[in-house]
Coordinates of C-alpha atoms in Angstrom, one line a residue:
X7 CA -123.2 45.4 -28.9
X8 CA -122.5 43.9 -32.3
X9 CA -119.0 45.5 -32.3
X10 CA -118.4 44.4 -29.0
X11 CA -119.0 40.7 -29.8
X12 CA -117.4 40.8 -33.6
X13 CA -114.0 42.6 -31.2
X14 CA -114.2 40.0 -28.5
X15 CA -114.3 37.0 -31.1
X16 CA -111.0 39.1 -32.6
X17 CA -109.2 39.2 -29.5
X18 CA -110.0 35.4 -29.0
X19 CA -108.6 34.4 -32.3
X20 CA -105.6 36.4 -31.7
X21 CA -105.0 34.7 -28.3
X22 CA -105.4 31.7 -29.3
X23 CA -103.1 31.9 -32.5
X24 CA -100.3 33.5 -29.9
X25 CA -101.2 30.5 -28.1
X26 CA -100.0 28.5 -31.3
X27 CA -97.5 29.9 -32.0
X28 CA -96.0 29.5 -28.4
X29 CA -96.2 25.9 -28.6
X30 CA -92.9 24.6 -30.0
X31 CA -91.3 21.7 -30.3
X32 CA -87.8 20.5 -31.5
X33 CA -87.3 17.8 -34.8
X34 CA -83.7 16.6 -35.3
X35 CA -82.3 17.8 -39.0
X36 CA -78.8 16.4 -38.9
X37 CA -75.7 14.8 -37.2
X38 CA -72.1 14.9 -37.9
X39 CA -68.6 12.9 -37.1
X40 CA -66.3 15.1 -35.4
X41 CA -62.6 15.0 -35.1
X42 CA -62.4 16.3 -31.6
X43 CA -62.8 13.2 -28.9
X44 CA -66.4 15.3 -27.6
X45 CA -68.0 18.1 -28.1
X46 CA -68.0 20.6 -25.3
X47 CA -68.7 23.9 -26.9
X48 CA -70.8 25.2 -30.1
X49 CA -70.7 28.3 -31.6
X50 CA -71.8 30.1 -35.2
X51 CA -71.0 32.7 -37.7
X52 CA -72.2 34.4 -40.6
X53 CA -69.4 35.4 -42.9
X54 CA -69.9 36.4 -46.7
X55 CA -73.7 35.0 -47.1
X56 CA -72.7 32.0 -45.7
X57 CA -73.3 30.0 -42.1
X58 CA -70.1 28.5 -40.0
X59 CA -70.7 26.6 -37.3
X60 CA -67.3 25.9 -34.5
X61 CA -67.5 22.3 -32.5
X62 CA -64.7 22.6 -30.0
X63 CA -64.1 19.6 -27.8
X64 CA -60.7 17.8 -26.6
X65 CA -57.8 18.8 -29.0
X66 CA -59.8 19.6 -31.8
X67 CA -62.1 22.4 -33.4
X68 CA -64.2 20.9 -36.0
X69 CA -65.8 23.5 -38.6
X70 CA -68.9 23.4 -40.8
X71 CA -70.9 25.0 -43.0
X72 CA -74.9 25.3 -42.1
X73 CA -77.6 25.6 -44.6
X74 CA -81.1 26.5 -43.5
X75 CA -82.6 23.4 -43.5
X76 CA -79.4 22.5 -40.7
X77 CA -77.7 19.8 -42.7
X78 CA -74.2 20.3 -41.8
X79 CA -70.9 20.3 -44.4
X80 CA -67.7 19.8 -43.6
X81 CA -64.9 22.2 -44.1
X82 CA -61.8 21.9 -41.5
X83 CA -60.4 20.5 -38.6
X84 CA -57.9 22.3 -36.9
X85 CA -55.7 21.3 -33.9
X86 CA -55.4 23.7 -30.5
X87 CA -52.6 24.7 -28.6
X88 CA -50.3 21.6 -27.3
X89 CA -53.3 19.4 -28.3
X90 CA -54.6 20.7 -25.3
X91 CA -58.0 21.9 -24.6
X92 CA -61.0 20.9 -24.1
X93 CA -62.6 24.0 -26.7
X94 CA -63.9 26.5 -24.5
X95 CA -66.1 29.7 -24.3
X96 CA -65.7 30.2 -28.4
X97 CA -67.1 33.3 -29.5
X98 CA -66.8 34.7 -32.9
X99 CA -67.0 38.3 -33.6
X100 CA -65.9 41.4 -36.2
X101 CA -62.8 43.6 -34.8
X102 CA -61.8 46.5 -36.6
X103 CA -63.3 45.0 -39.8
X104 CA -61.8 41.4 -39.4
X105 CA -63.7 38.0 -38.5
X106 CA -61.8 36.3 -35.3
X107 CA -62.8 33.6 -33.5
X108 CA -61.3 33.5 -29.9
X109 CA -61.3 30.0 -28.0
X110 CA -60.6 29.3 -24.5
X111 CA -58.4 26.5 -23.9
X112 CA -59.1 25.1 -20.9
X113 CA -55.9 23.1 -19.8
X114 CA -54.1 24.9 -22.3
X115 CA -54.1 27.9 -19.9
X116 CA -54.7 30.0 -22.8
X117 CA -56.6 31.9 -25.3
X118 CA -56.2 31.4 -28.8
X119 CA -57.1 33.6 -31.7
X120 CA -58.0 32.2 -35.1
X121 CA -58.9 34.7 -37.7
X122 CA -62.0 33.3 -40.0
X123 CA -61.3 32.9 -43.7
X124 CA -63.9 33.2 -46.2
X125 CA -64.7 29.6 -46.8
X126 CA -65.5 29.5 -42.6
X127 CA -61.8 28.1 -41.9
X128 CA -59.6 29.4 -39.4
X129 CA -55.9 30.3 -39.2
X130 CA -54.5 30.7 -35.3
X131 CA -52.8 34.4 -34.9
X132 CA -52.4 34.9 -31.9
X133 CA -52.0 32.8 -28.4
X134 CA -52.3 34.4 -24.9
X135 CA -51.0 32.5 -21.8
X136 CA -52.2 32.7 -18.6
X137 CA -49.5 34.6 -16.4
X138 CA -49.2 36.0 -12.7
X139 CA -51.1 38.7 -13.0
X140 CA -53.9 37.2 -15.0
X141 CA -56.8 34.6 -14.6
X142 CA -56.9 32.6 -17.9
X143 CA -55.7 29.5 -15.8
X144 CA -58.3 26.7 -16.9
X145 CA -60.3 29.2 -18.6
X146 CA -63.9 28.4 -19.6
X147 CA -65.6 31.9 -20.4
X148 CA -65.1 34.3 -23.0
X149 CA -67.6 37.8 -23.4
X150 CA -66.6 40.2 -26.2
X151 CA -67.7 43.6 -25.1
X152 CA -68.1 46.5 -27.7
X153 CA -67.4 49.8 -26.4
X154 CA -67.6 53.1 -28.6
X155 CA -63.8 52.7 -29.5
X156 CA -62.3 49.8 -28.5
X157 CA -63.7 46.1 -27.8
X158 CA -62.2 43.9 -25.0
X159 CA -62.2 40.3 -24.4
X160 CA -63.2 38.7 -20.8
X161 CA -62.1 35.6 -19.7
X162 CA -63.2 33.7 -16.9
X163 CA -61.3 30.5 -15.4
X164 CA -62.1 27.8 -12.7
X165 CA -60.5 25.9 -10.0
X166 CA -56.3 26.7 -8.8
X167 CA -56.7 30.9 -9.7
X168 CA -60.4 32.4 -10.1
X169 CA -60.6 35.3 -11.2
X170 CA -62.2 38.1 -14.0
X171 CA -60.0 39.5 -16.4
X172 CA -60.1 41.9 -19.4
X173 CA -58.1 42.3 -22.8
X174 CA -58.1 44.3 -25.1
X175 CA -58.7 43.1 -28.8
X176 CA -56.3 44.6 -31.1
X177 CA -57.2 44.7 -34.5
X178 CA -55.0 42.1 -35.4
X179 CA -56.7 39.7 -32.6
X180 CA -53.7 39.7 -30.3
X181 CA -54.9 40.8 -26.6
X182 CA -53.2 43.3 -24.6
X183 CA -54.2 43.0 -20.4
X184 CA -55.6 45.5 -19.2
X185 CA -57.4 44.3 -15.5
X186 CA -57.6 41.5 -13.8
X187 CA -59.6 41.1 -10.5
X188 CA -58.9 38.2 -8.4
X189 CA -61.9 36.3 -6.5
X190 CA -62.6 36.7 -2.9
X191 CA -65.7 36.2 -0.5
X192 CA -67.7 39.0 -1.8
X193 CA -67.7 38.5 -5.6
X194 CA -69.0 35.7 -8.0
X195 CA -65.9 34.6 -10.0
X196 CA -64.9 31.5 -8.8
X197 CA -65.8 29.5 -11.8
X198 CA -66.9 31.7 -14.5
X199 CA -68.8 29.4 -16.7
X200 CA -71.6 32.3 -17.5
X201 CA -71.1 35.1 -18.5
X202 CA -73.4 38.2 -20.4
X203 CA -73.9 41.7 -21.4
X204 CA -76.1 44.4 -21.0
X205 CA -76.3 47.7 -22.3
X206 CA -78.4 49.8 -20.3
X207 CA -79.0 54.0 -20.5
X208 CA -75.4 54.0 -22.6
X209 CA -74.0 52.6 -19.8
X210 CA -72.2 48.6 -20.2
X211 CA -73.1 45.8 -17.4
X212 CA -71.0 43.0 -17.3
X213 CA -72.9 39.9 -14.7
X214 CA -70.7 36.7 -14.4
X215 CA -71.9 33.4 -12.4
X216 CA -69.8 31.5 -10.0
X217 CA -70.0 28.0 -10.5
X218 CA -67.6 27.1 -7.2
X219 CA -69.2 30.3 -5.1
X220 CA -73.0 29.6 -5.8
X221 CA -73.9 33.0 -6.7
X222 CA -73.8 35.9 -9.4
X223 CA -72.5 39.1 -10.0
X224 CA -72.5 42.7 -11.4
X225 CA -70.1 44.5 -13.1
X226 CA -70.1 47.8 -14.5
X227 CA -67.6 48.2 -17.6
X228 CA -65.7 51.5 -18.8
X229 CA -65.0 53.0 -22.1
X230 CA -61.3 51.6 -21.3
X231 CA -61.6 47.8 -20.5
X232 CA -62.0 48.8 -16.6
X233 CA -64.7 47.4 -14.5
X234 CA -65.7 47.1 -10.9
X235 CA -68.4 45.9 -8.8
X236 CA -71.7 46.6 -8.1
X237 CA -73.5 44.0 -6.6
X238 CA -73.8 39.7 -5.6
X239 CA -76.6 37.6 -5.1
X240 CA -75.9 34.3 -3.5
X241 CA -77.3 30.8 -3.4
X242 CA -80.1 30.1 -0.3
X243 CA -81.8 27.5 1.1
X244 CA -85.2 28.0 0.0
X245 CA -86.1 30.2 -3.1
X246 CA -83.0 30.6 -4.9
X247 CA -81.2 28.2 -7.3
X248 CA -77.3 28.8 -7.3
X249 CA -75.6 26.3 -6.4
X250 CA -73.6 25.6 -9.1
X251 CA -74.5 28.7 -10.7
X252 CA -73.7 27.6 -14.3
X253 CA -75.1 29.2 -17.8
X254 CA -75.6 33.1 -17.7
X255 CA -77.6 34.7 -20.4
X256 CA -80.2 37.9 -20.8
X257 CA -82.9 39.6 -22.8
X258 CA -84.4 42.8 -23.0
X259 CA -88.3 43.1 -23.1
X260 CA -90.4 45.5 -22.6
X261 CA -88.1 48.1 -21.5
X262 CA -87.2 45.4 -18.8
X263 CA -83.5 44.3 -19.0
X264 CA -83.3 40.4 -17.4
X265 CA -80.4 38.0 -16.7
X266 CA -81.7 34.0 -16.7
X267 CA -79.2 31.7 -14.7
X268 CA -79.1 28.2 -14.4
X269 CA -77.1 25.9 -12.3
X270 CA -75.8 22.5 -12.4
X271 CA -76.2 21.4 -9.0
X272 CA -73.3 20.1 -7.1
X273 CA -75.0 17.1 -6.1
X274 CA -74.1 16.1 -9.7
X275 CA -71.0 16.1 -9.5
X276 CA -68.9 12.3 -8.8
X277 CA -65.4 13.5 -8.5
X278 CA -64.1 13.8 -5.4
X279 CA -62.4 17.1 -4.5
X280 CA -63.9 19.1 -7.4
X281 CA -66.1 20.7 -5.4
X282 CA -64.6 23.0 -2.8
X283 CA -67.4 23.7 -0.5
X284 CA -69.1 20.7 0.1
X285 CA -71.3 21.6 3.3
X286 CA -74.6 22.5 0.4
X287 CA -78.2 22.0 0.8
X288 CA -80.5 20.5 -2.3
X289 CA -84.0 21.8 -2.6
X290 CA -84.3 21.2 -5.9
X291 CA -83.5 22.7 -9.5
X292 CA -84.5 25.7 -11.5
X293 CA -83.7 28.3 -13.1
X294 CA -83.4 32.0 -12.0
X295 CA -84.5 35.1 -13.8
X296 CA -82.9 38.9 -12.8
X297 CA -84.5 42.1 -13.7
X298 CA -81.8 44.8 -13.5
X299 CA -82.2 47.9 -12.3
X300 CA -81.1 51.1 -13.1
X301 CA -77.9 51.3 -12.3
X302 CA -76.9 47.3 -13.4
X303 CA -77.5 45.8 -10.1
X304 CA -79.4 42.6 -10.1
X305 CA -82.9 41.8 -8.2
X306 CA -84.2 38.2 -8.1
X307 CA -87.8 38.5 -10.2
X308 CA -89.1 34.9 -10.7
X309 CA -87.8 30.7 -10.8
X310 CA -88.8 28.6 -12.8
X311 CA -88.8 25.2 -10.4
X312 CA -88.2 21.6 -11.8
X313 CA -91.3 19.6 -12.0
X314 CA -92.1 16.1 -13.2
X315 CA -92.9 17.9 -16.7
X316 CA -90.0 19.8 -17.3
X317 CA -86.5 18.8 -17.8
X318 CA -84.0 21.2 -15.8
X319 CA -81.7 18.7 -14.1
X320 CA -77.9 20.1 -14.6
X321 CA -78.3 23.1 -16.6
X322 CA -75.1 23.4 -18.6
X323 CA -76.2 26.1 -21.6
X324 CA -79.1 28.5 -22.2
X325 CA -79.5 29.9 -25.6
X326 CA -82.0 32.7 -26.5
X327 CA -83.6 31.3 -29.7
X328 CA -85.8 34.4 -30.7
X329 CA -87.0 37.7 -29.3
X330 CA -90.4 39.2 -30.9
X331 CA -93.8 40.5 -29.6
X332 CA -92.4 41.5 -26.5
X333 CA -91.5 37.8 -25.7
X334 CA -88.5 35.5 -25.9
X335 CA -88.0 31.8 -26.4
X336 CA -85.2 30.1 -24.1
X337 CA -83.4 27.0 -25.2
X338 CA -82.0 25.3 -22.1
X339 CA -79.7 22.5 -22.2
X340 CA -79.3 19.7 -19.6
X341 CA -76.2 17.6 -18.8
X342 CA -78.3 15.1 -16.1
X343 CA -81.4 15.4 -17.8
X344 CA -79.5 14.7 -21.1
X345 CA -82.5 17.0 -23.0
X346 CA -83.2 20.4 -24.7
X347 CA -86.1 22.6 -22.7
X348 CA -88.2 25.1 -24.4
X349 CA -89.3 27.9 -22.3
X350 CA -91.1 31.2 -23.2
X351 CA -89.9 34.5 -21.1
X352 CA -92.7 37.4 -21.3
X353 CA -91.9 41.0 -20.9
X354 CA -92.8 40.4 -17.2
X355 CA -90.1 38.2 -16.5
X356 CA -92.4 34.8 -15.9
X357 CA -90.6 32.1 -17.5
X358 CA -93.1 29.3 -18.6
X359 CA -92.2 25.8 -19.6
X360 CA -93.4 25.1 -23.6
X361 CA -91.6 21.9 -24.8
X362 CA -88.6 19.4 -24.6
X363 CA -86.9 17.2 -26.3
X364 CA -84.7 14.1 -24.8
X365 CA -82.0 14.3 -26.9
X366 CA -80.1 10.8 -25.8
X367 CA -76.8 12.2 -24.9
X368 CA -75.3 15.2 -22.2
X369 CA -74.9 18.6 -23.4
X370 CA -72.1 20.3 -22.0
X371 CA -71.5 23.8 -22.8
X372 CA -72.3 23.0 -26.6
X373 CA -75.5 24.6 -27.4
X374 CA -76.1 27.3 -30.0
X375 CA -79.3 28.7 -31.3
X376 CA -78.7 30.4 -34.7
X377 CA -81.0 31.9 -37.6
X378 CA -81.2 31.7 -41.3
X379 CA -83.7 33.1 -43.3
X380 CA -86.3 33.3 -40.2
X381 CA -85.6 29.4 -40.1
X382 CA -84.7 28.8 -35.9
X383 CA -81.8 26.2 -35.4
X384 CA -80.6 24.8 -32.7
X385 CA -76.6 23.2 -33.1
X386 CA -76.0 20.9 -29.8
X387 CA -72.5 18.9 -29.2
X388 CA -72.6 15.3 -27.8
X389 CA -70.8 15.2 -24.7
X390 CA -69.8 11.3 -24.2
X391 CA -66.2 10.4 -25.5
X392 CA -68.2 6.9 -27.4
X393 CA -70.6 9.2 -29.7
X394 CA -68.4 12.6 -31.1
X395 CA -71.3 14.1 -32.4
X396 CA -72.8 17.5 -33.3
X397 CA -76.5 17.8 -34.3
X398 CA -78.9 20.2 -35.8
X399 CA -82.8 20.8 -34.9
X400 CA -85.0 23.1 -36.0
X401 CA -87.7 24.9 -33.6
X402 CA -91.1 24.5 -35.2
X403 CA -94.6 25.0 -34.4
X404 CA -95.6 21.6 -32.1
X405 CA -97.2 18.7 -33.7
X406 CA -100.1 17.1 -31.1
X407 CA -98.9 13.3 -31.3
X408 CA -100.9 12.8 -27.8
X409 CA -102.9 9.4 -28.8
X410 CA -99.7 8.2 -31.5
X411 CA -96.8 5.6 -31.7
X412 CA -94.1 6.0 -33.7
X413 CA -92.9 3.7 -36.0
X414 CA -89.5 2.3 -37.2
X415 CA -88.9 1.1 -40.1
X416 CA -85.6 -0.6 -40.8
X417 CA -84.5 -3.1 -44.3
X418 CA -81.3 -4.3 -45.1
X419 CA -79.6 -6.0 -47.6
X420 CA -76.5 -7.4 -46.6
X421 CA -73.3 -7.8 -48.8
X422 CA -73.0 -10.8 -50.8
X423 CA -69.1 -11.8 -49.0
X424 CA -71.4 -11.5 -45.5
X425 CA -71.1 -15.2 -43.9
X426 CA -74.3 -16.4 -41.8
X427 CA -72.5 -16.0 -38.9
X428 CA -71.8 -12.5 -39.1
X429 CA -75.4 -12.3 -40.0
X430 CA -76.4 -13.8 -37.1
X431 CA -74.9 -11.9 -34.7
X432 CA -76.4 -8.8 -36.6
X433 CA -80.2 -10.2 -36.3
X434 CA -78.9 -11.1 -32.1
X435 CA -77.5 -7.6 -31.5
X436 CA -80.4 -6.0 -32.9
X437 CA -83.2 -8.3 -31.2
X438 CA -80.9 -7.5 -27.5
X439 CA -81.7 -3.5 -28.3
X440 CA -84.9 -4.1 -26.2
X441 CA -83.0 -5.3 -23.5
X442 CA -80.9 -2.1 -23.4
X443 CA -82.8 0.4 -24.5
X444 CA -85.9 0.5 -22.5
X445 CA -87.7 3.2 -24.7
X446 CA -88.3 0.9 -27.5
X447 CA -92.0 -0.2 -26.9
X448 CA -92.0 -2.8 -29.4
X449 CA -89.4 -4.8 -31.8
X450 CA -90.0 -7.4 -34.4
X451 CA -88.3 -8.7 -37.5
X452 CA -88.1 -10.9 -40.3
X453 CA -87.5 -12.2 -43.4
X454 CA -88.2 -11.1 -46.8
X455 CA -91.3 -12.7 -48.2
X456 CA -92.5 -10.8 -51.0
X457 CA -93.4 -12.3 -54.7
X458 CA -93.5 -9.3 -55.8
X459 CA -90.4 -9.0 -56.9
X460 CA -89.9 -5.6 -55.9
X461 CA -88.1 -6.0 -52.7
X462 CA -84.5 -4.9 -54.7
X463 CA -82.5 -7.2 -53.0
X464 CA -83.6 -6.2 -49.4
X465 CA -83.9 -9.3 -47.1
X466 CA -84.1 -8.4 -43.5
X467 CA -86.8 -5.5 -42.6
X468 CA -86.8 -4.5 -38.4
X469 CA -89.7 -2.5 -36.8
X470 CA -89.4 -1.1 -34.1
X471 CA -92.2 1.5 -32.3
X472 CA -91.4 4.4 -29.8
X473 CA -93.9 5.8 -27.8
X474 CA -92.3 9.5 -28.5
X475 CA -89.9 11.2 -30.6
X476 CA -87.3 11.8 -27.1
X477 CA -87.4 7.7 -27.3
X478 CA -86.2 7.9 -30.7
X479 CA -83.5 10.2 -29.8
X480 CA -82.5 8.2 -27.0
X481 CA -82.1 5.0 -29.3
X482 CA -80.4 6.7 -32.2
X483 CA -77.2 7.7 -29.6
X484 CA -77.4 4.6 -27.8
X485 CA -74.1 2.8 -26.6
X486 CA -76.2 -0.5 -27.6
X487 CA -77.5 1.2 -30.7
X488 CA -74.0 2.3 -31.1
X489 CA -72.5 -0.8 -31.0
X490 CA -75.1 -2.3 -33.5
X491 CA -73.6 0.0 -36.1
X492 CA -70.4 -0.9 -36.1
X493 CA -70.9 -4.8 -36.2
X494 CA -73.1 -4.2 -39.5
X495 CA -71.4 -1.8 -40.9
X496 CA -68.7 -3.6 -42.4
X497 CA -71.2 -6.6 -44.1
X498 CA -73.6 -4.0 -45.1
X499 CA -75.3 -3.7 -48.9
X500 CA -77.7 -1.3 -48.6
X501 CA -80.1 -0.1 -45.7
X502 CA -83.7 1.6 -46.0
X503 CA -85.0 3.6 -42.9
X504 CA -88.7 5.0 -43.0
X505 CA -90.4 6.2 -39.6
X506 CA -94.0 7.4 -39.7
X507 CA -96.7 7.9 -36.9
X508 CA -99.7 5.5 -36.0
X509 CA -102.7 5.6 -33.6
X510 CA -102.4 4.2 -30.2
X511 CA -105.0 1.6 -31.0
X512 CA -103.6 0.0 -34.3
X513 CA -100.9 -0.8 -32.4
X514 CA -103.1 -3.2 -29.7
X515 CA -102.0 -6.1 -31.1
X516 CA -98.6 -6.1 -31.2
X517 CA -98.3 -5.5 -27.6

């Protein structure tokens, strides 16, 4: 009986540290200036000991060098094919020994291959346009798929031509055609903004989504680029959620091979005349999970449904952040929800909510989880032409800040040539932020009045409290926060920011 009860308390302790170590949350690291007017797509390397990290948006692909910690360093800039773009589908990968990164260029109507130097820079060699016989026409997706000889390139487009076609990568990152299949009312490939691999009994499964057809598909690959079909799932009414079928990824646990799929509604969508079939039905959003069966077909296993406590609204990226212990955690980024979500797949394929993070601006495409040194990152791209920004967070065990405020802490010392005008404005701007940004709880400043002597020329200090760290987020890439920046900027001394977390309570008085 003893053993029993010393082997029960064991198992306890062991569920509840799982339990721990399931709850994650998110904590901003960095954030970087880009070239290109937005970021739509992320992506990340390792080459020679060393992280890269690619920030492709319109005209530009920004490059940077990652440290475990995710501060970001800048190394290039480079400019795409007729200034065109936006940055598409980049993935990065080894060919025949060499480093290549291969971009989609959206309303280039092309594919562009830059071969990765050793300090993480990139040098074009190659360009692929679309042609007759292709569908690279507004292409979005790109899937590198490593057979036992060769590797091949898919690309998947959207709107005039859908289609799936296949390349083969020659070793000097040029792309020879080898099929192209063109969309029709059975398959999924009208809009390929998903795509993902599976290898399954030494056979290769190819499963694309069909963001304009509101549904996914199978493909089985051959050893020579080939591929047919094997089978569709479409969008419903009740228990499915594909319209919009956007992000495609998978994971294998267990033994069990899944595909998650999200969708970006098209009830989101404002332009008229992007969507093609507008006769659809909303019940809601979620996101799908796939277990594949033996020969690569696809059976729907379990949604995950939107609630009031999770953030799924216009899934545009899903990101596998870690496999171990026969689970996996799922990064999911949201273009309406404008947020990160954290969920946890088991080896059953039940996807559970953990954690998110409101991260203050759209993600679009640009999301990319990436390791160093057991250290989980997480590189997202701003999608809002007024910010151009790409930031880092780390996943980390979650911090219970149930009954806490945060604080801000803000002191400036302005430049001596600053006129009290200019300062003026400054303090009116920054006491209108609570107008605009309804996630500040509290904001208060005022004017140096130490005798100290110890203030170091600081004269103007600004607190301001947030009731979470998603309401810091969403002030730090505020247009109004934005704006503040740039009028103080140029009369600017010196600044001091400090945050740090209160109880509930000690903040009573300042309400």
């Amino acid at each position: 009986m003893k053993f029993f009860i010393n082997f029960f308390f064991i198992a306890l302790l062991f569920q509840t540290l799982h339990a721990q170590e399931d709850s994650l949350m998110l904590e901003r690291q960095d954030f970087k200036k880009i070239t290109a007017k937005n970021t739509v797509t992320v992506t990340s390397y390792k080459k020679g000991g060393k992280d890269f990290v690619y920030v492709g948006g319109f005209g530009n692909i920004d490059v940077f060098e990652l440290n475990k910690n995710g501060q970001l360093t800048a190394v290039s800039n480079h400019e795409l094919y007729k200034q065109k773009g936006p940055a598409r589908g980049m993935v990065a990968d080894n060919i025949g020994g060499t480093d290549f990164l291969f971009v989609a260029n959206k309303y280039g109507d092309a594919v562009e291959t830059f071969k990765i130097l050793d300090n993480g820079s990139i040098e074009r060699v190659a360009i692929t346009e679309d042609t007759e016989e292709t569908f690279i026409g507004v292409a979005i997706t790109l899937q590198v798929v490593h057979m036992k000889k060769s590797s091949y390139l898919f690309v998947g487009g959207l709107e005039e031509t859908p289609g799936l076609s296949c390349f083969k990568i020659q070793n000097d990152g040029k792309l020879t055609h080898v099929q192209s299949m063109k969309d029709d009312d059975k398959i999924h490939t009208d809009g390929i903004i998903g795509m993902f691999t599976h290898q399954i009994s030494g056979k290769t499964y190819l499963y694309t989504g069909g963001f304009q057809d509101n549904g996914i598909s199978s493909f089985r690959v051959y050893e020579n680029g080939t591929f047919k079909n094997i089978n569709n799932i479409s969008d419903n009414e009740t228990d499915r959620y594909l319209t919009g079928t956007y992000p495609v990824t998978g994971v294998e646990l267990g033994g069990n091979h899944y595909v998650i799929a999200g969708h970006r509604h098209h009830k989101y969508y404002k332009r008229k005349g992007f969507i093609k079939n507008t006769d659809f039905v909303y019940h809601g959003d979620g996101v799908t999970v796939f277990k594949i069966d033996k020969k690569g077909a696809l059976v729907p296993h379990y949604v995950l449904k939107d609630t009031d406590g999770t953030k799924l609204q216009g899934q545009t990226r899903i990101e596998v952040v870690s496999v171990h212990n026969e689970e996996a955690i799922l990064a999911i980024g949201t273009r309406d929800d404008e947020s990160i979500q954290l969920c946890q797949l088991d080896k059953e394929g039940i996807l559970k909510p953990i954690n998110y993070l409101e991260t203050g601006f759209s993600i679009y495409y640009g999301l990319r989880a990436h390791e160093i040194e057991n250290e989980q990152l997480l590189i997202a791209g701003s999608f809002r032409f007024d910010l151009g920004k790409v930031v880092t967070y780390k996943v980390k065990p979650n911090v219970k800040r149930e009954n806490k405020k945060l604080k801000h802490i803000v002191s400036i010392k302005f430049k001596e040539e600053a006129t009290q005008e200019q300062i003026d404005v400054v303090l009116k701007t920054f006491e209108d932020l609570k107008t605009h940004i309804p996630e500040i709880a509290h904001l208060e400043w005022g004017l140096n009045d130490s005798t100290e002597g110890m203030s170091k020329g600081f004269t103007h200090c600004f607190t301001l409290i947030f009731n979470d760290e998603s309401a810091r987020e969403i002030y730090l890439f505020h247009k109004a926060h934005l704006d503040l920046v740039k009028i103080v900027g140029p009369i600017i001394g010196d600044i001091f920011v400090i945050d740090y977390w209160i109880d509930r309570q000690e903040n009573e008085l300042e309400k």
